[in-house]
Structure formats: C-alpha cells, structure tokens
Short mmCIF file of C-alpha atoms and ligand atoms in Angstrom, two decimals:
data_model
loop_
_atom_site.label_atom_id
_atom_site.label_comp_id
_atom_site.label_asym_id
_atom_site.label_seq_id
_atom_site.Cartn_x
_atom_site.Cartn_y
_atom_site.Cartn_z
CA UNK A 151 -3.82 14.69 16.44
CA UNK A 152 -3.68 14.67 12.34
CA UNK A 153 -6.12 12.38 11.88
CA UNK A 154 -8.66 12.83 14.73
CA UNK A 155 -12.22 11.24 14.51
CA UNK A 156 -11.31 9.72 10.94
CA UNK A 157 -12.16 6.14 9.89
CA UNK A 158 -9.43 4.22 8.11
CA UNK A 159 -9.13 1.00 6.24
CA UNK A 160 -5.66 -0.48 5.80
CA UNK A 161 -4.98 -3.80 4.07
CA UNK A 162 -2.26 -5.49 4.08
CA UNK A 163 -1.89 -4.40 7.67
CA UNK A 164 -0.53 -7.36 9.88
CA UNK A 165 3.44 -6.52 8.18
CA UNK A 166 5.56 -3.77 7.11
CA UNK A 167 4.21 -0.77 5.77
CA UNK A 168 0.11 -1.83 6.48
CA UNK A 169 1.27 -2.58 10.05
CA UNK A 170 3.60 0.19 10.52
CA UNK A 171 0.93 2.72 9.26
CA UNK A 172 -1.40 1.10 11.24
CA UNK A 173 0.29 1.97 14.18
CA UNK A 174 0.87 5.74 12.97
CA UNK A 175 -3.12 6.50 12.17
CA UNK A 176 -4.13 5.24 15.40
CA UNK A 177 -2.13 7.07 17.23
CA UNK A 178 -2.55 10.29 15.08
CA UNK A 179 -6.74 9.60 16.64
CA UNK A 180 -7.89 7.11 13.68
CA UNK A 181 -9.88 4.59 14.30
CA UNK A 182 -8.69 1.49 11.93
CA UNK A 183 -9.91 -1.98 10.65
CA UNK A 184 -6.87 -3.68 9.68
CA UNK A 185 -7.44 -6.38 7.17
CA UNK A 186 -4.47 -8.79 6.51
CA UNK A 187 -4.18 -12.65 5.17
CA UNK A 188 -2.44 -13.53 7.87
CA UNK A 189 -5.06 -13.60 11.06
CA UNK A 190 -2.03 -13.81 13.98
CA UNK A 191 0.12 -11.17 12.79
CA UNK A 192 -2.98 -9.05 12.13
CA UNK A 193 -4.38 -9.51 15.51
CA UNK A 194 -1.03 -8.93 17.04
CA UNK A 195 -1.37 -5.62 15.91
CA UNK A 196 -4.30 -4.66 16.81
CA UNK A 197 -3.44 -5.87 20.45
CA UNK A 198 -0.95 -3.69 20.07
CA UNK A 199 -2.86 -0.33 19.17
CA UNK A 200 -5.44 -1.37 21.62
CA UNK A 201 -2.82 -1.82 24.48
CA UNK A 202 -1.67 1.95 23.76
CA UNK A 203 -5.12 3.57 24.16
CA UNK A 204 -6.07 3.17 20.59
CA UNK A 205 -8.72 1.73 18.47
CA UNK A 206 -8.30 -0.88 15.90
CA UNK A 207 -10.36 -3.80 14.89
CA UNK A 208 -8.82 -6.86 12.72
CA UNK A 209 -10.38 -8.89 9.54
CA UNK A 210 -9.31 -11.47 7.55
CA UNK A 211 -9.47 -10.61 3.99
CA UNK A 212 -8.33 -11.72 1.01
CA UNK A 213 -7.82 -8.56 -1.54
CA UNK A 214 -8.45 -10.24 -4.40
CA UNK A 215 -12.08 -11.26 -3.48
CA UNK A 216 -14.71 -9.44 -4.08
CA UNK A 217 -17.30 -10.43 -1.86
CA UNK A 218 -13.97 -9.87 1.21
CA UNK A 219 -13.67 -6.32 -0.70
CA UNK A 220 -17.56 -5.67 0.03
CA UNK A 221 -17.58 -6.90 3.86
CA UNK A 222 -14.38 -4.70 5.00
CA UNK A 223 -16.32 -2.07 3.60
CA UNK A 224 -19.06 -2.55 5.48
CA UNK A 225 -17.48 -3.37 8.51
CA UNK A 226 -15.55 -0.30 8.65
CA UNK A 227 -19.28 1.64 8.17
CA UNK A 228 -20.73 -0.34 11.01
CA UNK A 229 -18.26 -0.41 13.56
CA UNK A 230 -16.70 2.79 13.11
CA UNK A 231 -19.68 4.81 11.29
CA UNK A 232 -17.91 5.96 8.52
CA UNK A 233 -15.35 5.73 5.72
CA UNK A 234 -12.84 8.78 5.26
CA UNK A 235 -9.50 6.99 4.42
CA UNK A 236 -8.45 3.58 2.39
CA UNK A 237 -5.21 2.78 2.26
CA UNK A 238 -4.74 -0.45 -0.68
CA UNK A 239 -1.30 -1.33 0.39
CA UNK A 240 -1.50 -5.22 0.16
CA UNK A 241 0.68 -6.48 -2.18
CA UNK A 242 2.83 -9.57 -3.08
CA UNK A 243 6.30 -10.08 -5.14
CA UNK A 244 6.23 -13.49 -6.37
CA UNK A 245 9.84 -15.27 -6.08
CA UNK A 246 9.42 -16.37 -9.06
CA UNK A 247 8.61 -13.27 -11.25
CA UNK A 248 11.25 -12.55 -13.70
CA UNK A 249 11.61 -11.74 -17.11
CA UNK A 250 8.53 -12.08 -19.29
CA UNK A 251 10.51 -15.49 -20.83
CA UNK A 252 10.57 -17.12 -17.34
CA UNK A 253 7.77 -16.27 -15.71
CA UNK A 254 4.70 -18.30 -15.67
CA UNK A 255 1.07 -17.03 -16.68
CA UNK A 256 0.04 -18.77 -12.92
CA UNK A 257 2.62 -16.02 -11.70
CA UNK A 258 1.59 -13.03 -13.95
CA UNK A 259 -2.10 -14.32 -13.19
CA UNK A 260 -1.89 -14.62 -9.00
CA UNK A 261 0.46 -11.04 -9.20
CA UNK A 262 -1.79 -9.44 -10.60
CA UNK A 263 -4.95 -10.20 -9.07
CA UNK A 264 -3.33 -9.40 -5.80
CA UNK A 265 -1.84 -6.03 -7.05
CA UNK A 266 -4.10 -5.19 -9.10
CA UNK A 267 -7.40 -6.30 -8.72
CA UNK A 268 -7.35 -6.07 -4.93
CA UNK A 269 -6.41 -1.93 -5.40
CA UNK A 270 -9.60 -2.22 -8.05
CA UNK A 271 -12.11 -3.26 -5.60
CA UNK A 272 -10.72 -1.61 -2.05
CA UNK A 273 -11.82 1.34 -4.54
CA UNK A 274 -14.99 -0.41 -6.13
CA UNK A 275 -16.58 -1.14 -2.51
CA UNK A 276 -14.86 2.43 -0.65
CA UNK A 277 -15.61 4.89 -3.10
CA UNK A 278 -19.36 5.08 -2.14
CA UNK A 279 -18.70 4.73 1.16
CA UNK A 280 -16.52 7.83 1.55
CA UNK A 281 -18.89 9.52 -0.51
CA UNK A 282 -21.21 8.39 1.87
CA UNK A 283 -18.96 9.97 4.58
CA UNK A 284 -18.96 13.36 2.57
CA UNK A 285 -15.30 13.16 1.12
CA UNK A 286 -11.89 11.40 2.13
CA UNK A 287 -8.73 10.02 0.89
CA UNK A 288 -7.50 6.78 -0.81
CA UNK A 289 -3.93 5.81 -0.93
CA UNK A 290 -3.21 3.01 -3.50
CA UNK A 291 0.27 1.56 -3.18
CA UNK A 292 2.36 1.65 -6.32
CA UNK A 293 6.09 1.66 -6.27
CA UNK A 294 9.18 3.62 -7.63
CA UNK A 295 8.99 0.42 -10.35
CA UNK A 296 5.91 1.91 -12.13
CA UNK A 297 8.36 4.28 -13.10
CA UNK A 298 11.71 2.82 -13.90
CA UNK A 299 12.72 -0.26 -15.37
CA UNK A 300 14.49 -2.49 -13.20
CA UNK A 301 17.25 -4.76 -14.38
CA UNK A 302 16.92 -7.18 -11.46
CA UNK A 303 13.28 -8.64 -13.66
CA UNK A 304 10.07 -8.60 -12.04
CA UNK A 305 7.76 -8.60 -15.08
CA UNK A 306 4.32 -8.91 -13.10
CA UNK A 307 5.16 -7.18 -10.17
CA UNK A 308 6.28 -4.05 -12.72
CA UNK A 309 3.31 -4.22 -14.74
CA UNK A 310 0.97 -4.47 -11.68
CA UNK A 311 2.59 -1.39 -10.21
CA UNK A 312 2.22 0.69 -13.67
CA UNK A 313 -1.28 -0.08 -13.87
CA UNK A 314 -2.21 0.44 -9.88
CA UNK A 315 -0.40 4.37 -10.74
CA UNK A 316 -2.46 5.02 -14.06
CA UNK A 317 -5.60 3.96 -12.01
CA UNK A 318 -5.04 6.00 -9.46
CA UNK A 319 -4.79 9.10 -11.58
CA UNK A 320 -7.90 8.14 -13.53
CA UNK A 321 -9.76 7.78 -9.93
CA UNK A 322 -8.77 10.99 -9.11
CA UNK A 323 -9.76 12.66 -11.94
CA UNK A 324 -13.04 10.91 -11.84
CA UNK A 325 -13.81 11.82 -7.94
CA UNK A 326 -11.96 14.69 -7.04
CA UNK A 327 -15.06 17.56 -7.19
CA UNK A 328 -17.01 15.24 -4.43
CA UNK A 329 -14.26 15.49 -2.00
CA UNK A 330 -12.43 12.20 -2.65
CA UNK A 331 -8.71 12.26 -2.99
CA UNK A 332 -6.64 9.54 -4.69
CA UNK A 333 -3.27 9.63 -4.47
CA UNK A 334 -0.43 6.60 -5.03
CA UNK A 335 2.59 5.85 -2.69
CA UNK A 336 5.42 4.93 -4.59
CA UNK A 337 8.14 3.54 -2.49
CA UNK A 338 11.29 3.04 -2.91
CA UNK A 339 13.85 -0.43 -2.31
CA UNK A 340 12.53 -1.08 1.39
CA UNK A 341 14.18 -3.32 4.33
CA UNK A 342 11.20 -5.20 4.60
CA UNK A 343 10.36 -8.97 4.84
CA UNK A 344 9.25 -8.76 1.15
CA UNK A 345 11.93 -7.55 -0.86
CA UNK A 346 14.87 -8.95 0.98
CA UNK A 347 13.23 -12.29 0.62
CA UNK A 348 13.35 -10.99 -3.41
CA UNK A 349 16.69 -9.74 -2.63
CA UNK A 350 18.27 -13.12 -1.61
CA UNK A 351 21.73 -12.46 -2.19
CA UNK A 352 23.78 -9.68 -1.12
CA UNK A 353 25.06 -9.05 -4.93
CA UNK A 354 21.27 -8.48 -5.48
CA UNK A 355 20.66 -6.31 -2.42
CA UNK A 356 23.93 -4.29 -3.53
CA UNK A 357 23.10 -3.90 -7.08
CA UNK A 358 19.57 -2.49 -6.31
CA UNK A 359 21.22 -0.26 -3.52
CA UNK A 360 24.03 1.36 -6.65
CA UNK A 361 20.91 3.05 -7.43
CA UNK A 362 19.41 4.67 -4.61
CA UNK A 363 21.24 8.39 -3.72
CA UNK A 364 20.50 7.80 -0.02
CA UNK A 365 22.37 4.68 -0.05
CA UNK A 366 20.27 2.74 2.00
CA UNK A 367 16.84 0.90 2.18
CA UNK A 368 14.02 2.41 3.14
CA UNK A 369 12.03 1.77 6.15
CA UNK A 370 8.39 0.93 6.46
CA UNK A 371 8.13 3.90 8.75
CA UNK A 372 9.20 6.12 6.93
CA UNK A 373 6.28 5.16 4.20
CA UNK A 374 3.67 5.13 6.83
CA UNK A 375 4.59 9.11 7.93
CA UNK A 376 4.15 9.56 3.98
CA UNK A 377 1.03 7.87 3.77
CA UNK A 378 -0.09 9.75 7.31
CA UNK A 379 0.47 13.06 4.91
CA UNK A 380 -1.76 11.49 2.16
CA UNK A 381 -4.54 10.87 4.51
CA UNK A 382 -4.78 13.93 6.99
CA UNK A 383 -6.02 17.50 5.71
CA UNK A 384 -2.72 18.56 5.27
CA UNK A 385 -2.86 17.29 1.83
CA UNK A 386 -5.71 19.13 0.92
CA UNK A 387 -4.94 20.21 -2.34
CA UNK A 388 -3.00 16.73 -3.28
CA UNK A 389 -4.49 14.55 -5.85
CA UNK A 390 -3.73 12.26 -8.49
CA UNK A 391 -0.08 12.46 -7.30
CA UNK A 392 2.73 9.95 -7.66
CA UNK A 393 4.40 10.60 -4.04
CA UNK A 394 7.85 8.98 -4.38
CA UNK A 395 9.26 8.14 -1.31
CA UNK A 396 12.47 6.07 -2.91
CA UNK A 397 15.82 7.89 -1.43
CA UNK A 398 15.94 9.57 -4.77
CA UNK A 399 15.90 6.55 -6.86
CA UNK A 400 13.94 8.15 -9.33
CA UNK A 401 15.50 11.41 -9.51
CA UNK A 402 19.35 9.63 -10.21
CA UNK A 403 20.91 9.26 -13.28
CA UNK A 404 24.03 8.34 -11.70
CA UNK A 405 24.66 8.07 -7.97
CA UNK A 406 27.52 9.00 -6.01
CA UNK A 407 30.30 6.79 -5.40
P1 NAD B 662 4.91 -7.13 3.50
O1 NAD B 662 5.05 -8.47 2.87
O2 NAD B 662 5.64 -6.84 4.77
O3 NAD B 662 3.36 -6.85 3.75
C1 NAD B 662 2.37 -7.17 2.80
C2 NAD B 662 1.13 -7.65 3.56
O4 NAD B 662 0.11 -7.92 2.58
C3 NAD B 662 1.35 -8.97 4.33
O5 NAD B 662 0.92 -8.83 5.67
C4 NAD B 662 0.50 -9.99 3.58
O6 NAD B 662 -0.07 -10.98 4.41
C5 NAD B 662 -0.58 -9.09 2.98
N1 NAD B 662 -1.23 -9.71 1.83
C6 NAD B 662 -0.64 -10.36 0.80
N2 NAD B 662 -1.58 -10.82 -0.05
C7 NAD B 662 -2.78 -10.44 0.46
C8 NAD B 662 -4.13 -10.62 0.04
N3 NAD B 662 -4.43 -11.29 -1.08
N4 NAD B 662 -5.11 -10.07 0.78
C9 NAD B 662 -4.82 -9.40 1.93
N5 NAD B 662 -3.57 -9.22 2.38
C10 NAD B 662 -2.56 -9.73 1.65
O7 NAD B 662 5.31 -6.08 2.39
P2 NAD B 662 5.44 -4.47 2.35
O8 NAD B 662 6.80 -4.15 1.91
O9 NAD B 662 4.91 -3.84 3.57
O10 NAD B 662 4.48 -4.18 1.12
C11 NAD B 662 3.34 -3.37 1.18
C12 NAD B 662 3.11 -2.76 -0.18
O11 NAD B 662 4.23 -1.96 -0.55
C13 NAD B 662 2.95 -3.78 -1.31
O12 NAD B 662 1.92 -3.34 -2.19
C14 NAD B 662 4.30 -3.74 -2.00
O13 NAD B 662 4.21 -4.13 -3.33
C15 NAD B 662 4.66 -2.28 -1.85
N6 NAD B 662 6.07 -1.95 -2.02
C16 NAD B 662 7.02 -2.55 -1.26
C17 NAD B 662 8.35 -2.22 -1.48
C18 NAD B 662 9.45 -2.87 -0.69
O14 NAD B 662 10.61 -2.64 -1.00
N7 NAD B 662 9.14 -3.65 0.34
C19 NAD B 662 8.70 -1.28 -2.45
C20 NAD B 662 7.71 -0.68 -3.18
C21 NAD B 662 6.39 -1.03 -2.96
#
C-alpha cells in the first residue's frame, strides 16, 4: 500500500476531491482525520472508510479559524500519533464573484479567508507537527486559474488561487532540507458540485469546456490519484511544483475542433 502507516489530514473532506481522496489514502493504508463544514456529509464518509476496513476519524472545522486550524492539528497528533501528510483542499467559489466591478469586498473578503487564509494556517499549525514526525508532505490546492485568466470572471476566487501557488513555492523553499515537501494541485474545470453550481448554464459549461484539449470535465478522482502521488514516497524528489491536472487546459493555445 502507497501510503502505509502515514497520518493524513484532509480538509474539505465530506465532498468532491477532500472526500474522494479521502477514500483513496485510506485505502492506500493512511490513517485520516477528515475535517469538513458540513458534519453529515463528513461523517458519511468516514462511515464509509470505516465500513471498508479503514481508519478515518471526522471533525468539524472551519478553515478559516485559527484556533479550528490548531485543534485538527492536534487531533491528528493524538489520535493517530503523528503528522506526515496535509492536504488544504477546502475551498469555496462564491456565486457571486465576478469581475473586480461587481464583486463585493464581503465576497473578495469571505473568498479569501477561506482560500487563502485557511491554506495559511493548515500550514501554520502542520508544519511543526510534521517536523515533529521527522518529514512529510503538504498538498495546498490551487487551480489551473492561478495560471490563466479566465474570461468567465471570478476575481477572488483567481486571486486566492495565485496567492495559495506563490505560497506554496515559498513553503517549499523554506522547508524542504527538513524533509517537508510542499507541493500545489492545480486542477483543472471539474464535474463537481462546485463549479457546475458556478457553471449554471450550459453556454457557460460549454464555453469553459472550448478550452480544455480533453474535452471533458475532470473528475474528483482523478485529482485524488494526483494528490495520492503528492503524498506517497514516490514523489520524493517533488517540491515546490505546480502539478496541473487540467486535461491540458494550460498547455492549449487553441483546441481541436
Ligand atoms: P466541493 O464543494 O465539492 O468541496 C469543498 C468542500 O470544502 C466542501 O465539503 C465544503 O463543505 C468544504 N468547505 C468549504 N468551506 C470550508 C471551511 N471554511 N472550512 C472547512 N471546510 C470548508 O468542491 P471541490 O471541487 O472538491 O473543491 C475542492 C478544492 O478544489 C477547492 O479548493 C477548489 O477551489 C479546488 N478546485 C476545484 C475545481 C473544480 O472545478 N471543482 C477546479 C480547481 C480547483
């Protein structure tokens, strides 16, 4: 198993990609404290790993608090004795984010704090404790926007992204000689709850999809076998990466037909 007798933290984990992931580490032999907003959907999955032989416990945190930031920490140390991979994957799009004209400081404010902020301290309050643990990985989620421009507007969520992918590289500059890996997932359009609900219309869904050289959506799956990459020893020699997983998004100048 690729990730035998490692500790993980995963927020965001009760939907999509946190959940999905989730579901990947513990069967790869992880043992995993999912933390999540939403207390059913996160416990649903941790009845889940536990049904299939695995182990998984469940918190309710909120990212963007500190003092939640501090206790997952700590609960992952006491329960599971250790810290050797964080994976900050919560994240919000805001339905109304849009051009910086339109959208409201509340908006910009509440995105980023979630995006941002709650990457800042998974690492604030984990970074000693895989030290503690002798070494380990952290996996911030970015997206293929903290690259490109997108003309469908999403000022906050863009700007959050950007930032979460020049912290990461900082991070890892800052922690690789004690063993402590930083790398961010940048994913591409996904068929998840979250961006179709962005995507409301199917001229919206089809006019991010001219884009993508695959010529689909992603699924959350397929980011969670990335992110099982990210965290396992066979990305040893991986840090301060940008790991697009985005159907080619950001390779295309012009897609085929
Ligand atoms: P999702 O909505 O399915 O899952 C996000 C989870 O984060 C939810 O369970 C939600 O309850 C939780 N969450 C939200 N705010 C939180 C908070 N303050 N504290 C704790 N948990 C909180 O979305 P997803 O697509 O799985 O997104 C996961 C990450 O991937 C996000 O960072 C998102 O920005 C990023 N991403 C998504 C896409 C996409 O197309 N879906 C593309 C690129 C990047």
């Amino acid at each position: 198993m690729r990730l035998q007798d490692k500790v993980a933290v995963i927020t965001g984990a009760a939907s999509g990609i946190g959940k999905e992931t989730g579901l990947l580490f513990a069967k790869e032999g992880a043992r995993v404290l999912l933390a999540d907003l939403n207390e059913a959907d996160g416990l649903a999955v941790r009845r889940t790993i536990q049904q299939a032989g695995g182990q998984a416990e469940f918190m309710r945190v909120d990212v963007a608090s500190a003092k939640d930031c501090k206790a997952m920490i700590q609960r992952a140390e006491q329960r599971f004795g250790g810290l050797q991979v964080l994976f900050n994957n919560a994240g919000i799009m805001d339905a109304e984010d849009g051009d910086a004209e339109s959208t409201s400081e509340e908006v910009f404010d509440r995105t980023l704090k979630i995006n941002l902020k709650g990457v800042f301290l998974g690492c604030k309050y984990g970074i000693p404790a895989l030290r503690r643990s002798g070494g380990g990985s952290i996996i911030n989620t970015a997206s293929f926007v903290a690259h490109l421009g997108a003309a469908t507007p999403q000022i906050a969520y863009t700007a959050s992204k950007g930032a979460v992918l020049s912290l990461t590289r900082e991070l890892a500059t800052l922690h690789a000689r004690e063993g402590i890996r930083v790398n961010a997932l940048c994913p591409g359009p996904l068929q998840t709850e979250l961006l179709m609900k962005f995507l409301d219309t199917d001229e919206k869904k089809q006019r991010r999809l001219v884009h993508v050289p695959l010529g689909r959506f992603g699924q959350a799956s397929e980011m969670a076998q990335a992110a099982l990459y990210l965290a396992s020893e066979e990305s040893s020699y991986v840090t301060g990466a940008a790991f697009n997983v985005d159907g080619g998004i950001t390779a295309a100048y012009v897609t085929p037909e």
